[in-house]
């Protein structure tokens, strides 16, 4: 690979924080209620995303009765649905799942951008973590290769929910 080609390998990892600093880290466990908003558009892909997300929740130990699934027509509707679920305060985290595949017009750019902005806004306005499981891809093959992103979205949502829970508990305690 020469220096002009973009990197296609993205990896997570652990941060190395020097000793002496307080660190607030979240864990992933099954003690939380989770809302899932999922687009029906590109259903072959979004059904696979939903299946993968539910399998991850099962593996983590989230009971099925602690999961609410809200199907919506398309990716553009994901933010409104995420906001509505978050505002109920019944869910510790929201997982947004969808797939936008680039076509021949700028429609892809508008939908992908507005969905991303709207999902972030839902999280910011409600304080409930909303994870980004919206695939924005060039073609169906890329989407199929990224189905596991649904599991990543589940884990991110639960980790952030735990961090926020710890932060609220610390805020309620005595000052140092």
Short mmCIF file of C-alpha atoms in Angstrom, two decimals:
data_model
loop_
_atom_site.label_atom_id
_atom_site.label_comp_id
_atom_site.label_asym_id
_atom_site.label_seq_id
_atom_site.Cartn_x
_atom_site.Cartn_y
_atom_site.Cartn_z
CA UNK A 1 0.00 0.00 0.00
CA UNK A 2 1.53 3.33 -0.98
CA UNK A 3 1.11 6.55 0.98
CA UNK A 4 -1.66 7.88 -1.27
CA UNK A 5 -4.16 5.10 -0.56
CA UNK A 6 -6.57 5.57 2.33
CA UNK A 7 -6.38 3.10 5.18
CA UNK A 8 -9.29 0.70 5.32
CA UNK A 9 -8.33 -1.00 8.55
CA UNK A 10 -9.99 0.47 11.62
CA UNK A 11 -9.43 -1.04 15.02
CA UNK A 12 -10.49 -0.33 18.56
CA UNK A 13 -8.17 -0.62 21.48
CA UNK A 14 -7.36 0.26 25.03
CA UNK A 15 -6.09 3.66 26.08
CA UNK A 16 -2.98 3.87 28.23
CA UNK A 17 -3.57 6.49 30.92
CA UNK A 18 -0.61 7.35 33.15
CA UNK A 19 -0.94 6.59 36.86
CA UNK A 20 -2.43 9.22 39.11
CA UNK A 21 -5.43 10.15 36.96
CA UNK A 22 -9.00 9.21 37.71
CA UNK A 23 -10.53 7.17 34.90
CA UNK A 24 -14.20 6.48 34.42
CA UNK A 25 -14.70 3.39 32.26
CA UNK A 26 -17.87 1.59 31.34
CA UNK A 27 -18.52 -2.11 31.21
CA UNK A 28 -20.87 -4.13 29.06
CA UNK A 29 -23.41 -6.18 30.98
CA UNK A 30 -26.99 -7.33 30.73
CA UNK A 31 -28.51 -5.21 33.49
CA UNK A 32 -29.91 -2.53 31.19
CA UNK A 33 -33.03 -2.00 29.13
CA UNK A 34 -32.24 -1.31 25.48
CA UNK A 35 -34.28 0.28 22.71
CA UNK A 36 -33.52 -0.65 19.12
CA UNK A 37 -34.66 1.50 16.21
CA UNK A 38 -34.25 -0.25 12.89
CA UNK A 39 -34.91 0.86 9.34
CA UNK A 40 -37.05 -1.36 7.11
CA UNK A 41 -35.43 0.06 3.96
CA UNK A 42 -32.82 -2.34 2.54
CA UNK A 43 -34.56 -5.00 4.63
CA UNK A 44 -32.27 -7.85 3.62
CA UNK A 45 -29.40 -5.99 5.27
CA UNK A 46 -31.32 -4.45 8.18
CA UNK A 47 -32.85 -7.81 9.12
CA UNK A 48 -29.31 -9.21 9.32
CA UNK A 49 -28.22 -6.21 11.42
CA UNK A 50 -31.15 -6.71 13.78
CA UNK A 51 -30.48 -10.43 14.05
CA UNK A 52 -26.81 -9.75 14.89
CA UNK A 53 -27.71 -7.06 17.45
CA UNK A 54 -30.22 -9.37 19.17
CA UNK A 55 -27.68 -12.21 19.23
CA UNK A 56 -25.17 -9.87 20.90
CA UNK A 57 -27.75 -8.77 23.48
CA UNK A 58 -28.54 -12.45 24.20
CA UNK A 59 -24.84 -13.23 24.56
CA UNK A 60 -24.36 -10.31 26.96
CA UNK A 61 -27.35 -11.45 29.01
CA UNK A 62 -29.89 -8.71 28.35
CA UNK A 63 -33.32 -10.32 28.87
CA UNK A 64 -35.62 -10.28 25.85
CA UNK A 65 -38.29 -8.46 27.84
CA UNK A 66 -35.77 -5.63 28.45
CA UNK A 67 -35.47 -4.96 24.70
CA UNK A 68 -37.90 -2.83 22.68
CA UNK A 69 -37.64 -2.98 18.89
CA UNK A 70 -39.11 -0.09 16.89
CA UNK A 71 -39.07 -0.58 13.11
CA UNK A 72 -39.20 2.62 11.04
CA UNK A 73 -39.62 3.15 7.27
CA UNK A 74 -36.08 4.32 6.49
CA UNK A 75 -32.83 5.74 7.83
CA UNK A 76 -34.20 9.28 7.81
CA UNK A 77 -36.74 8.26 10.48
CA UNK A 78 -34.17 6.68 12.81
CA UNK A 79 -33.36 9.90 14.74
CA UNK A 80 -37.00 10.71 15.53
CA UNK A 81 -37.64 7.16 16.72
CA UNK A 82 -34.43 7.16 18.79
CA UNK A 83 -35.42 10.47 20.36
CA UNK A 84 -38.91 9.17 21.16
CA UNK A 85 -37.58 6.02 22.84
CA UNK A 86 -34.92 7.96 24.75
CA UNK A 87 -37.45 10.49 26.03
CA UNK A 88 -39.50 7.72 27.67
CA UNK A 89 -36.59 7.22 30.09
CA UNK A 90 -37.38 3.48 30.04
CA UNK A 91 -34.18 2.59 28.20
CA UNK A 92 -30.59 3.01 29.32
CA UNK A 93 -29.39 3.03 25.72
CA UNK A 94 -30.69 3.14 22.17
CA UNK A 95 -29.18 1.22 19.26
CA UNK A 96 -29.90 2.63 15.79
CA UNK A 97 -29.64 0.17 12.89
CA UNK A 98 -30.00 0.88 9.20
CA UNK A 99 -28.33 0.79 5.83
CA UNK A 100 -27.94 3.53 3.24
CA UNK A 101 -26.39 2.43 -0.06
CA UNK A 102 -25.00 5.08 -2.39
CA UNK A 103 -26.93 5.50 -5.62
CA UNK A 104 -26.55 7.77 -8.62
CA UNK A 105 -27.91 10.94 -6.99
CA UNK A 106 -26.92 13.04 -3.95
CA UNK A 107 -29.82 11.49 -1.98
CA UNK A 108 -27.36 9.17 -0.17
CA UNK A 109 -25.34 12.13 1.13
CA UNK A 110 -28.39 13.91 2.51
CA UNK A 111 -29.87 10.84 4.19
CA UNK A 112 -26.57 9.65 5.67
CA UNK A 113 -25.65 13.10 6.96
CA UNK A 114 -29.05 13.94 8.43
CA UNK A 115 -29.45 10.53 10.03
CA UNK A 116 -26.01 10.80 11.65
CA UNK A 117 -26.66 14.35 12.88
CA UNK A 118 -30.12 13.46 14.12
CA UNK A 119 -28.94 10.41 16.05
CA UNK A 120 -26.25 12.47 17.73
CA UNK A 121 -28.79 15.17 18.54
CA UNK A 122 -31.11 12.58 20.12
CA UNK A 123 -28.29 11.48 22.41
CA UNK A 124 -27.19 15.00 23.27
CA UNK A 125 -30.69 16.29 23.98
CA UNK A 126 -31.78 13.34 26.11
CA UNK A 127 -28.54 12.26 27.76
CA UNK A 128 -29.32 8.69 26.70
CA UNK A 129 -26.57 7.02 24.66
CA UNK A 130 -27.61 6.42 21.05
CA UNK A 131 -25.18 4.20 19.18
CA UNK A 132 -24.57 4.43 15.47
CA UNK A 133 -25.32 1.15 13.72
CA UNK A 134 -26.20 2.82 10.43
CA UNK A 135 -24.17 1.40 7.57
CA UNK A 136 -23.30 4.00 4.94
CA UNK A 137 -21.84 2.03 2.07
CA UNK A 138 -21.15 2.07 -1.65
CA UNK A 139 -22.78 -1.27 -2.42
CA UNK A 140 -24.57 -4.32 -1.02
CA UNK A 141 -21.33 -6.32 -0.73
CA UNK A 142 -19.86 -3.69 1.60
CA UNK A 143 -23.04 -3.79 3.68
CA UNK A 144 -22.94 -7.58 3.97
CA UNK A 145 -19.30 -7.39 5.09
CA UNK A 146 -20.27 -4.96 7.87
CA UNK A 147 -23.17 -6.80 9.52
CA UNK A 148 -21.05 -7.27 12.66
CA UNK A 149 -21.14 -3.50 13.17
CA UNK A 150 -24.53 -4.17 14.81
CA UNK A 151 -22.76 -6.03 17.62
CA UNK A 152 -20.30 -3.14 17.95
CA UNK A 153 -23.23 -0.73 18.22
CA UNK A 154 -24.81 -2.82 20.99
CA UNK A 155 -21.58 -2.97 22.98
CA UNK A 156 -20.93 0.76 22.54
CA UNK A 157 -24.44 1.62 23.70
CA UNK A 158 -24.18 -0.55 26.81
CA UNK A 159 -20.69 0.71 27.65
CA UNK A 160 -21.80 4.33 27.39
CA UNK A 161 -24.93 3.61 29.46
CA UNK A 162 -22.70 2.22 32.20
CA UNK A 163 -20.34 5.21 32.06
CA UNK A 164 -23.28 7.61 32.31
CA UNK A 165 -24.74 5.64 35.23
CA UNK A 166 -21.42 5.83 37.08
CA UNK A 167 -21.11 9.53 36.32
CA UNK A 168 -24.59 10.22 37.74
CA UNK A 169 -23.75 8.19 40.85
CA UNK A 170 -20.53 10.17 41.35
CA UNK A 171 -22.33 13.47 40.83
CA UNK A 172 -24.83 12.55 43.54
CA UNK A 173 -22.06 11.75 46.02
CA UNK A 174 -19.92 14.07 48.13
CA UNK A 175 -17.39 16.37 46.47
CA UNK A 176 -13.71 15.55 46.89
#
